[in-house]
């Protein structure tokens, strides 16, 4: 059966077209999957950047906190809180 396909002209052309169509279809499916992966990676990057920004704000706030109760009372009296 396969020997007949490889030796006759029209069957050989049809087999070539089928193989070409299959290769193009697989390429397009792979391209779609790569796009989905890139989209998920972009979402993860955005989430990480948001988390990093929030963590930086928390660290900045912690760096500006009063050292002890007396410093806190002084800040409250001065109205700097």
Short mmCIF file of N, CA, C and O in Angstrom, two decimals, residues 20-80:
data_model
loop_
_atom_site.label_atom_id
_atom_site.label_comp_id
_atom_site.label_asym_id
_atom_site.label_seq_id
_atom_site.Cartn_x
_atom_site.Cartn_y
_atom_site.Cartn_z
N UNK A 20 2.11 18.55 4.10
CA UNK A 20 2.32 20.00 4.20
C UNK A 20 1.23 20.65 5.05
O UNK A 20 1.51 21.49 5.92
N UNK A 21 -0.02 20.25 4.82
CA UNK A 21 -1.12 20.81 5.60
C UNK A 21 -0.99 20.44 7.07
O UNK A 21 -1.24 21.26 7.96
N UNK A 22 -0.56 19.21 7.35
CA UNK A 22 -0.37 18.78 8.74
C UNK A 22 0.74 19.59 9.40
O UNK A 22 0.62 20.00 10.57
N UNK A 23 1.82 19.83 8.67
CA UNK A 23 2.94 20.60 9.22
C UNK A 23 2.50 22.03 9.52
O UNK A 23 2.83 22.59 10.58
N UNK A 24 1.73 22.65 8.62
CA UNK A 24 1.25 24.01 8.84
C UNK A 24 0.30 24.05 10.03
O UNK A 24 0.37 24.96 10.87
N UNK A 25 -0.59 23.07 10.13
CA UNK A 25 -1.52 23.02 11.25
C UNK A 25 -0.78 22.88 12.58
O UNK A 25 -1.09 23.58 13.54
N UNK A 26 0.21 22.01 12.63
CA UNK A 26 0.99 21.86 13.86
C UNK A 26 1.75 23.13 14.21
O UNK A 26 1.84 23.51 15.38
N UNK A 27 2.27 23.81 13.19
CA UNK A 27 2.96 25.08 13.43
C UNK A 27 2.01 26.11 14.02
O UNK A 27 2.35 26.81 14.99
N UNK A 28 0.81 26.22 13.47
CA UNK A 28 -0.16 27.20 13.97
C UNK A 28 -0.60 26.87 15.40
O UNK A 28 -0.76 27.77 16.23
N UNK A 29 -0.81 25.60 15.69
CA UNK A 29 -1.18 25.22 17.05
C UNK A 29 -0.07 25.53 18.03
O UNK A 29 -0.31 26.00 19.15
N UNK A 30 1.16 25.28 17.63
CA UNK A 30 2.30 25.59 18.49
C UNK A 30 2.43 27.09 18.70
O UNK A 30 2.75 27.54 19.81
N UNK A 31 2.18 27.87 17.65
CA UNK A 31 2.23 29.32 17.75
C UNK A 31 1.16 29.83 18.72
O UNK A 31 1.43 30.71 19.55
N UNK A 32 -0.03 29.26 18.66
CA UNK A 32 -1.11 29.65 19.58
C UNK A 32 -0.73 29.33 21.03
O UNK A 32 -0.92 30.14 21.92
N UNK A 33 -0.18 28.14 21.23
CA UNK A 33 0.20 27.74 22.59
C UNK A 33 1.32 28.64 23.12
O UNK A 33 1.32 29.02 24.30
N UNK A 34 2.25 29.03 22.25
CA UNK A 34 3.32 29.94 22.67
C UNK A 34 2.74 31.30 23.05
O UNK A 34 3.20 31.93 24.01
N UNK A 35 1.74 31.76 22.32
CA UNK A 35 1.08 33.03 22.65
C UNK A 35 0.38 32.97 24.00
O UNK A 35 0.43 33.92 24.78
N UNK A 36 -0.26 31.86 24.27
CA UNK A 36 -0.92 31.70 25.57
C UNK A 36 0.09 31.70 26.70
O UNK A 36 -0.12 32.32 27.75
N UNK A 37 1.21 31.02 26.47
CA UNK A 37 2.27 31.00 27.50
C UNK A 37 2.82 32.39 27.74
O UNK A 37 3.08 32.79 28.88
N UNK A 38 3.01 33.16 26.66
CA UNK A 38 3.53 34.52 26.80
C UNK A 38 2.53 35.39 27.56
O UNK A 38 2.93 36.23 28.38
N UNK A 39 1.24 35.20 27.30
CA UNK A 39 0.23 35.97 28.03
C UNK A 39 0.23 35.65 29.52
O UNK A 39 0.13 36.55 30.36
N UNK A 40 0.36 34.37 29.86
CA UNK A 40 0.42 33.98 31.27
C UNK A 40 1.67 34.54 31.93
O UNK A 40 1.64 35.00 33.08
N UNK A 41 2.78 34.54 31.21
CA UNK A 41 4.03 35.08 31.76
C UNK A 41 3.90 36.58 32.00
O UNK A 41 4.38 37.10 33.01
N UNK A 42 3.23 37.28 31.09
CA UNK A 42 3.02 38.73 31.27
C UNK A 42 2.13 38.99 32.48
O UNK A 42 2.38 39.94 33.24
N UNK A 43 1.11 38.18 32.68
CA UNK A 43 0.24 38.35 33.86
C UNK A 43 1.03 38.11 35.15
O UNK A 43 0.88 38.85 36.12
N UNK A 44 1.87 37.08 35.14
CA UNK A 44 2.69 36.82 36.34
C UNK A 44 3.65 37.96 36.61
O UNK A 44 3.86 38.36 37.77
N UNK A 45 4.23 38.54 35.56
CA UNK A 45 5.14 39.66 35.73
C UNK A 45 4.41 40.87 36.29
O UNK A 45 4.92 41.55 37.19
N UNK A 46 3.21 41.16 35.79
CA UNK A 46 2.43 42.29 36.31
C UNK A 46 2.11 42.08 37.79
O UNK A 46 2.23 43.01 38.60
N UNK A 47 1.70 40.87 38.15
CA UNK A 47 1.38 40.57 39.55
C UNK A 47 2.61 40.72 40.43
O UNK A 47 2.54 41.28 41.53
N UNK A 48 3.75 40.25 39.93
CA UNK A 48 4.99 40.37 40.72
C UNK A 48 5.38 41.83 40.89
O UNK A 48 5.82 42.25 41.98
N UNK A 49 5.23 42.64 39.84
CA UNK A 49 5.56 44.07 39.95
C UNK A 49 4.65 44.77 40.95
O UNK A 49 5.10 45.61 41.72
N UNK A 50 3.35 44.43 40.93
CA UNK A 50 2.42 45.03 41.91
C UNK A 50 2.82 44.63 43.33
O UNK A 50 2.85 45.48 44.23
N UNK A 51 3.13 43.36 43.53
CA UNK A 51 3.53 42.89 44.86
C UNK A 51 4.82 43.56 45.31
O UNK A 51 4.95 43.93 46.49
N UNK A 52 5.77 43.72 44.40
CA UNK A 52 7.03 44.38 44.75
C UNK A 52 6.79 45.84 45.13
O UNK A 52 7.41 46.34 46.08
N UNK A 53 5.91 46.52 44.41
CA UNK A 53 5.61 47.92 44.72
C UNK A 53 4.97 48.03 46.11
O UNK A 53 5.32 48.91 46.90
N UNK A 54 4.05 47.14 46.42
CA UNK A 54 3.41 47.15 47.73
C UNK A 54 4.43 46.87 48.82
O UNK A 54 4.44 47.52 49.87
N UNK A 55 5.30 45.90 48.58
CA UNK A 55 6.32 45.57 49.58
C UNK A 55 7.28 46.74 49.79
O UNK A 55 7.68 47.02 50.93
N UNK A 56 7.64 47.45 48.71
CA UNK A 56 8.50 48.64 48.86
C UNK A 56 7.81 49.69 49.71
O UNK A 56 8.45 50.33 50.56
N UNK A 57 6.51 49.92 49.48
CA UNK A 57 5.77 50.90 50.28
C UNK A 57 5.77 50.50 51.75
O UNK A 57 5.94 51.35 52.63
N UNK A 58 5.58 49.21 52.02
CA UNK A 58 5.58 48.75 53.40
C UNK A 58 6.96 48.93 54.05
O UNK A 58 7.06 49.33 55.21
N UNK A 59 8.02 48.65 53.29
CA UNK A 59 9.37 48.84 53.83
C UNK A 59 9.67 50.31 54.08
O UNK A 59 10.31 50.65 55.08
N UNK A 60 9.22 51.18 53.17
CA UNK A 60 9.40 52.63 53.39
C UNK A 60 8.66 53.09 54.63
O UNK A 60 9.19 53.87 55.43
N UNK A 61 7.43 52.60 54.80
CA UNK A 61 6.66 52.98 55.99
C UNK A 61 7.34 52.46 57.25
O UNK A 61 7.38 53.16 58.28
N UNK A 62 7.88 51.25 57.20
CA UNK A 62 8.56 50.69 58.37
C UNK A 62 9.83 51.47 58.69
O UNK A 62 10.19 51.63 59.86
N UNK A 63 10.50 51.98 57.66
CA UNK A 63 11.72 52.75 57.89
C UNK A 63 11.42 54.10 58.54
O UNK A 63 12.26 54.65 59.25
N UNK A 64 10.23 54.64 58.30
CA UNK A 64 9.86 55.95 58.86
C UNK A 64 9.14 55.85 60.20
O UNK A 64 8.76 56.86 60.76
N UNK A 65 8.93 54.63 60.70
CA UNK A 65 8.17 54.49 61.94
C UNK A 65 8.97 55.01 63.12
O UNK A 65 10.21 55.03 63.10
N UNK A 66 8.27 55.43 64.15
CA UNK A 66 8.97 55.91 65.35
C UNK A 66 9.73 54.77 66.02
O UNK A 66 9.31 53.61 66.00
N UNK A 67 10.86 55.11 66.61
CA UNK A 67 11.73 54.10 67.21
C UNK A 67 11.13 53.53 68.50
O UNK A 67 11.30 52.36 68.80
N UNK A 68 10.45 54.37 69.29
CA UNK A 68 9.88 53.90 70.55
C UNK A 68 8.63 54.71 70.88
O UNK A 68 8.20 55.55 70.09
N UNK A 69 8.07 54.48 72.06
CA UNK A 69 6.82 55.17 72.43
C UNK A 69 7.02 56.67 72.58
O UNK A 69 6.14 57.46 72.26
N UNK A 70 8.17 57.07 73.09
CA UNK A 70 8.43 58.51 73.26
C UNK A 70 8.50 59.22 71.90
O UNK A 70 7.96 60.31 71.74
N UNK A 71 9.14 58.57 70.95
CA UNK A 71 9.22 59.16 69.61
C UNK A 71 7.83 59.23 68.98
O UNK A 71 7.49 60.20 68.29
N UNK A 72 7.01 58.22 69.24
CA UNK A 72 5.64 58.23 68.73
C UNK A 72 4.85 59.37 69.35
O UNK A 72 4.13 60.10 68.66
N UNK A 73 4.99 59.54 70.67
CA UNK A 73 4.28 60.63 71.35
C UNK A 73 4.73 61.98 70.81
O UNK A 73 3.92 62.88 70.61
N UNK A 74 6.04 62.15 70.57
CA UNK A 74 6.55 63.40 70.01
C UNK A 74 5.97 63.67 68.63
O UNK A 74 5.57 64.80 68.33
N UNK A 75 5.89 62.63 67.81
CA UNK A 75 5.32 62.82 66.47
C UNK A 75 3.85 63.19 66.55
O UNK A 75 3.37 64.03 65.78
N UNK A 76 3.14 62.56 67.46
CA UNK A 76 1.71 62.89 67.60
C UNK A 76 1.51 64.31 68.11
O UNK A 76 0.61 65.02 67.66
N UNK A 77 2.36 64.74 69.04
CA UNK A 77 2.25 66.12 69.54
C UNK A 77 2.58 67.15 68.47
O UNK A 77 1.97 68.21 68.41
N UNK A 78 3.55 66.82 67.63
CA UNK A 78 3.96 67.74 66.57
C UNK A 78 3.00 67.73 65.39
O UNK A 78 3.08 68.57 64.51
N UNK A 79 2.10 66.74 65.33
CA UNK A 79 1.15 66.65 64.24
C UNK A 79 1.76 66.13 62.94
O UNK A 79 1.27 66.39 61.86
N UNK A 80 2.83 65.36 63.05
CA UNK A 80 3.52 64.85 61.87
C UNK A 80 3.03 63.45 61.49
O UNK A 80 3.59 62.83 60.60
#
